[in-house]
Coordinates of C-alpha atoms in Angstrom, one line a residue:
X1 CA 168.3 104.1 39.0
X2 CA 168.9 102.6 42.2
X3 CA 169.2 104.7 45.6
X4 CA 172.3 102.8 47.6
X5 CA 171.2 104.7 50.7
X6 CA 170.4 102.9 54.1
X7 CA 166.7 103.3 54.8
X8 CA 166.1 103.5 59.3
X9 CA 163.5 101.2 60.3
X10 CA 161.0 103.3 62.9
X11 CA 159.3 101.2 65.6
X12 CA 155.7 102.4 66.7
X13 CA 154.7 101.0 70.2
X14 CA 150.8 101.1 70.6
X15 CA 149.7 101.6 74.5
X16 CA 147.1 99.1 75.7
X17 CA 144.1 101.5 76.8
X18 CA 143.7 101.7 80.6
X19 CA 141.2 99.5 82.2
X20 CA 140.0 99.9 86.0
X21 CA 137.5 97.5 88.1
X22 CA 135.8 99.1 91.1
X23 CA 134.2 96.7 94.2
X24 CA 133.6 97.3 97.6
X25 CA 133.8 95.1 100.8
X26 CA 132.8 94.4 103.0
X27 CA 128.7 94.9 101.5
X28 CA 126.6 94.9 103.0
X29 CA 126.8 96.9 106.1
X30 CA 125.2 99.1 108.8
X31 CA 125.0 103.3 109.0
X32 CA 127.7 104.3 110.8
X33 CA 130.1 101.5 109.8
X34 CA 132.9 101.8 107.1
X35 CA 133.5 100.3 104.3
X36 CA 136.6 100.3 101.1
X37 CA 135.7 101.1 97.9
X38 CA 138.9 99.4 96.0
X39 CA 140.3 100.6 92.5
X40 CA 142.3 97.8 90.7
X41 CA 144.1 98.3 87.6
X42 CA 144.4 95.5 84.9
X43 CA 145.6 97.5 82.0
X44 CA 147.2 100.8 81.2
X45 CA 150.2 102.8 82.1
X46 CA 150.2 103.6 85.7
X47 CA 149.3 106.0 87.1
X48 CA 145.9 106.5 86.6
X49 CA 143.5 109.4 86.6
X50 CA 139.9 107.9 87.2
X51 CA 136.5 109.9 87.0
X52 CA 133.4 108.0 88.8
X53 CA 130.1 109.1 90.2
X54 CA 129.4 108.1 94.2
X55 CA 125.6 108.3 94.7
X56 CA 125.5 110.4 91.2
X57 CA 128.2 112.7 92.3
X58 CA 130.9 113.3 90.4
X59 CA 134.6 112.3 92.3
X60 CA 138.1 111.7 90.4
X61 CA 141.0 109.8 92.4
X62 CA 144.8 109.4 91.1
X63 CA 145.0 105.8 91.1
X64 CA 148.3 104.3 91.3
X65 CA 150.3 100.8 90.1
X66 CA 148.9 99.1 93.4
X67 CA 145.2 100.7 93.5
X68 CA 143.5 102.6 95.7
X69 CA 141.6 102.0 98.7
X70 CA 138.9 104.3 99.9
X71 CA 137.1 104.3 102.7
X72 CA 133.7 105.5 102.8
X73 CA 130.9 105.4 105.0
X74 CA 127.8 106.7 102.9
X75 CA 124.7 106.5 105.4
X76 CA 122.4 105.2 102.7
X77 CA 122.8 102.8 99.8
X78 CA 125.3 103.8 97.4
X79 CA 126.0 103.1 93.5
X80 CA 129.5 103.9 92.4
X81 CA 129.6 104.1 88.6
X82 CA 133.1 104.6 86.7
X83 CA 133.3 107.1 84.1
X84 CA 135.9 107.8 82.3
X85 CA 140.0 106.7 82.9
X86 CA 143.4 108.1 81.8
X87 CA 146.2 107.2 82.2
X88 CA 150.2 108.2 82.5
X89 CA 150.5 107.8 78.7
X90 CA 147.3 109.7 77.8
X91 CA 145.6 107.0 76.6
X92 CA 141.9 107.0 77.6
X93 CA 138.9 104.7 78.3
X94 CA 135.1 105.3 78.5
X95 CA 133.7 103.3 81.4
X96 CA 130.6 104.2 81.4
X97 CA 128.1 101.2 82.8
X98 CA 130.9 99.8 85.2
X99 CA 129.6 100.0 89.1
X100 CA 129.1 98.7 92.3
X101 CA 126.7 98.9 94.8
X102 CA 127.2 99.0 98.4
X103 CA 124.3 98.5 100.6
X104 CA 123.5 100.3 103.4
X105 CA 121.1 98.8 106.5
X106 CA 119.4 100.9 108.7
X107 CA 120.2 100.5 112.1
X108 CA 116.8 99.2 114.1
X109 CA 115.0 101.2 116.7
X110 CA 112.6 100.6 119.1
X111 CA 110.5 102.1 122.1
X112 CA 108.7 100.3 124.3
X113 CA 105.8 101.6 126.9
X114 CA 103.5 100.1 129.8
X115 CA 101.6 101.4 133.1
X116 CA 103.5 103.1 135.2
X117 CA 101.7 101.4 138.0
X118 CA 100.0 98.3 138.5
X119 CA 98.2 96.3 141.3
X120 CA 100.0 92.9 142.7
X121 CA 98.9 90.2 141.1
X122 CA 97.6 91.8 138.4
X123 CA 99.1 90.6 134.4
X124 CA 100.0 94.4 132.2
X125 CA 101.9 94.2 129.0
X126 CA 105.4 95.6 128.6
X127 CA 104.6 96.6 124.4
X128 CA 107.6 97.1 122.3
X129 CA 107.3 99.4 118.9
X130 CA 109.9 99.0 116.5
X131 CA 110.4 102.0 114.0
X132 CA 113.4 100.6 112.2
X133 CA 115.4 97.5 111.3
X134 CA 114.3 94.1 109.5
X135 CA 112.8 91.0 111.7
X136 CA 113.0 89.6 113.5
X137 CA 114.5 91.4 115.9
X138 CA 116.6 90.7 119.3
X139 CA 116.3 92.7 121.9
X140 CA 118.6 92.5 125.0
X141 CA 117.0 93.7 128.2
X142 CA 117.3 93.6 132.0
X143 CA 115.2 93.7 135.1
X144 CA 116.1 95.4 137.8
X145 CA 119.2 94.4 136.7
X146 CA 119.0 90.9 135.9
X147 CA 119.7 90.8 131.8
X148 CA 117.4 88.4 129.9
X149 CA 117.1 88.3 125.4
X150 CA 113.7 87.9 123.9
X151 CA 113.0 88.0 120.1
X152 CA 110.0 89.8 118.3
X153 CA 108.8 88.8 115.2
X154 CA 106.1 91.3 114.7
X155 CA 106.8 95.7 114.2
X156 CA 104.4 95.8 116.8
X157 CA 104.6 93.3 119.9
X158 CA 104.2 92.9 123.7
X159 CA 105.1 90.6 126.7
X160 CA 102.8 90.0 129.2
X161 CA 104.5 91.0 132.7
X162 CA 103.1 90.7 136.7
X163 CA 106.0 92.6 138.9
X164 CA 105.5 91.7 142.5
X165 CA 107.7 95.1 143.5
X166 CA 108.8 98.2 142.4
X167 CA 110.6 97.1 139.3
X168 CA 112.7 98.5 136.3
X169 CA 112.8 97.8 133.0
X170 CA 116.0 98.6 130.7
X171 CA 116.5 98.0 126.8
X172 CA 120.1 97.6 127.1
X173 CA 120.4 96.8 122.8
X174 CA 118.3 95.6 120.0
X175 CA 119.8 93.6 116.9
X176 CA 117.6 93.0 113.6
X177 CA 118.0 90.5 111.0
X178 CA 120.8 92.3 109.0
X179 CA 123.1 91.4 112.3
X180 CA 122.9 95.7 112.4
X181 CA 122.9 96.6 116.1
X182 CA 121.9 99.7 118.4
X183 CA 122.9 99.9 121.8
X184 CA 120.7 102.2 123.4
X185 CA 119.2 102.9 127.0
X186 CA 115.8 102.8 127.6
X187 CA 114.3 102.6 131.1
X188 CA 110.9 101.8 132.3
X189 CA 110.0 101.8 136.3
X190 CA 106.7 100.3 137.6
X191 CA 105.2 101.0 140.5
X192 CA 103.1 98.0 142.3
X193 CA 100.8 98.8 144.9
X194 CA 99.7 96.0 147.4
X195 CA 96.3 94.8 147.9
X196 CA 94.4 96.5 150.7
X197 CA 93.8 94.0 153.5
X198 CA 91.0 94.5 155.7
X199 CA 90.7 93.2 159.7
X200 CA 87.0 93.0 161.4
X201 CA 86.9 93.1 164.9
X202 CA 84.2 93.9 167.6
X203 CA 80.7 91.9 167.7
X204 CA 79.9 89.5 170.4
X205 CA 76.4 89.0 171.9
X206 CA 74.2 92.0 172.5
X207 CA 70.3 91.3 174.2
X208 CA 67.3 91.7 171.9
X209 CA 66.6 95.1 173.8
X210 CA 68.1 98.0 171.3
X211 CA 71.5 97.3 172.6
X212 CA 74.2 97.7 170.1
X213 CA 77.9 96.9 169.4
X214 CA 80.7 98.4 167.0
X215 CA 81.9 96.7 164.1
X216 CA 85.6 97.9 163.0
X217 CA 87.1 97.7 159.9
X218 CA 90.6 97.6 159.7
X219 CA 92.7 98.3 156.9
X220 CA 96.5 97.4 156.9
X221 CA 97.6 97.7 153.2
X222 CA 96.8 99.6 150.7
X223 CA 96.8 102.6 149.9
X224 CA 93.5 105.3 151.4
X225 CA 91.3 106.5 151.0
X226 CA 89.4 103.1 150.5
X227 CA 86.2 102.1 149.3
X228 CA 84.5 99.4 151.4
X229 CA 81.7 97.1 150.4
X230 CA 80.6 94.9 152.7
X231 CA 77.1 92.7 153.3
X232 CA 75.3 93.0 157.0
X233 CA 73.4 90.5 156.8
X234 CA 71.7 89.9 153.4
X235 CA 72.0 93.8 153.0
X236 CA 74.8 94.6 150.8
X237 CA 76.7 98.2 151.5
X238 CA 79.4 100.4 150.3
X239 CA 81.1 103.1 151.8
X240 CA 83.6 105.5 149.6
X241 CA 86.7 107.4 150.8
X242 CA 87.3 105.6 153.7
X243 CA 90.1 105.8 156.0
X244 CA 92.6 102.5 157.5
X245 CA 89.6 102.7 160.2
X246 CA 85.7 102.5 159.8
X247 CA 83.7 101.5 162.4
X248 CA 79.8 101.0 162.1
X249 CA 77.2 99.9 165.2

């Protein structure tokens, strides 16, 4: 027997399964910047339902035709791993092992400490102390005023200083080696003392008969009370808290 009926043909479309890469840019970068964590989409029906972890945390974004952007600014380093996609058709993808990492950099920190007071003339050390940030690192500083850049190689370092005045000191900013960069204000002022100065007056010729005379000490500079040593003679002597005058026969 044969059957004259017309027999339909029935097409069956098959749906590629959705695909979706994750970078980020820029990477690396420094806490406080941004970066954009970007969803593309080479396969699949848009749009797309994506399930990832940031730092382990689950997150799910709608993701459409174009992608997505995303900015983020995680304060550590990051790993954003894909999970699992869908998209508009239903179709489904495990993405498991897909990720990227954005790197975080710490931003650098540094204190820095020396006298507070110092003698003229006299060489102190202006020591810097840097807590965070990769070396070496440049530091951007000024006296009284008058910006100058140093580097320092080492977590612990120091300059060797001599301020003829009162003089301050000002980290103004300090980049490290991962170009991350704080601008801060630190201040330092130190206090320089003169030298005392002494003046001897009096003397002259006396007779051989118990006569005496005064010898005066004068002090100019300085700050008192003073101590005084002094040699009459062959005979060495000191004298403690003294004032700008001290007179002896």
């Amino acid at each position: 027997c044969i059957n004259q009926n017309n027999i339909s043909s029935q097409d069956i479309y098959v749906n590629p399964l959705p695909d979706i890469n994750v970078s980020v840019a820029p990477n690396p970068i420094c806490v406080g910047d941004n970066a954009t964590l970007i969803f593309s989409t080479p396969n699949g029906t848009p749009p797309y339902t994506v399930d990832y972890l940031a730092g382990g945390v689950p997150a799910q974004d709608n993701v459409p035709a174009a992608g997505l952007n995303l900015v983020i600014n995680p304060s550590s380093t990051t790993t954003y791993e894909l999970v699992y996609v869908t998209d508009a058709k239903g179709c489904n993808a495990d993405l498991s092992g897909e990720n990227t990492t954005l790197t975080v950099n710490e931003i650098p920190q540094v204190s820095f400490t020396s006298p507070s007071e110092t003698c003229d003339g006299d060489i102190i050390q202006l020591n810097f102390n840097f807590t965070a940030g990769v070396a070496p690192w440049i530091v951007n500083y000024s006296v009284n005023g008058t910006p100058t850049t140093i580097p320092f190689n080492n977590p612990i370092d120091s300059i060797a200083i001599s301020p003829a005045t009162q003089t301050v000191y000002t980290i103004n900013s300090i980049t490290d080696n991962n170009n991350c960069t704080n601008d801060i204000t630190q201040a330092l002022s130190i206090t320089t003392h003169p030298l005392p100065e002494v003046i001897l007056s009096g003397g002259g010729s006396i007779c051989n008969d118990g006569s005496t005379t005064d010898i005066t000490f004068t002090i100019n500079s300085g700050s008192p009370p003073y101590n005084l040593s002094y040699s009459a003679g062959l005979i060495p002597n000191t004298v403690a808290n003294i004032g700008s005058i001290y007179t002896i026969s």
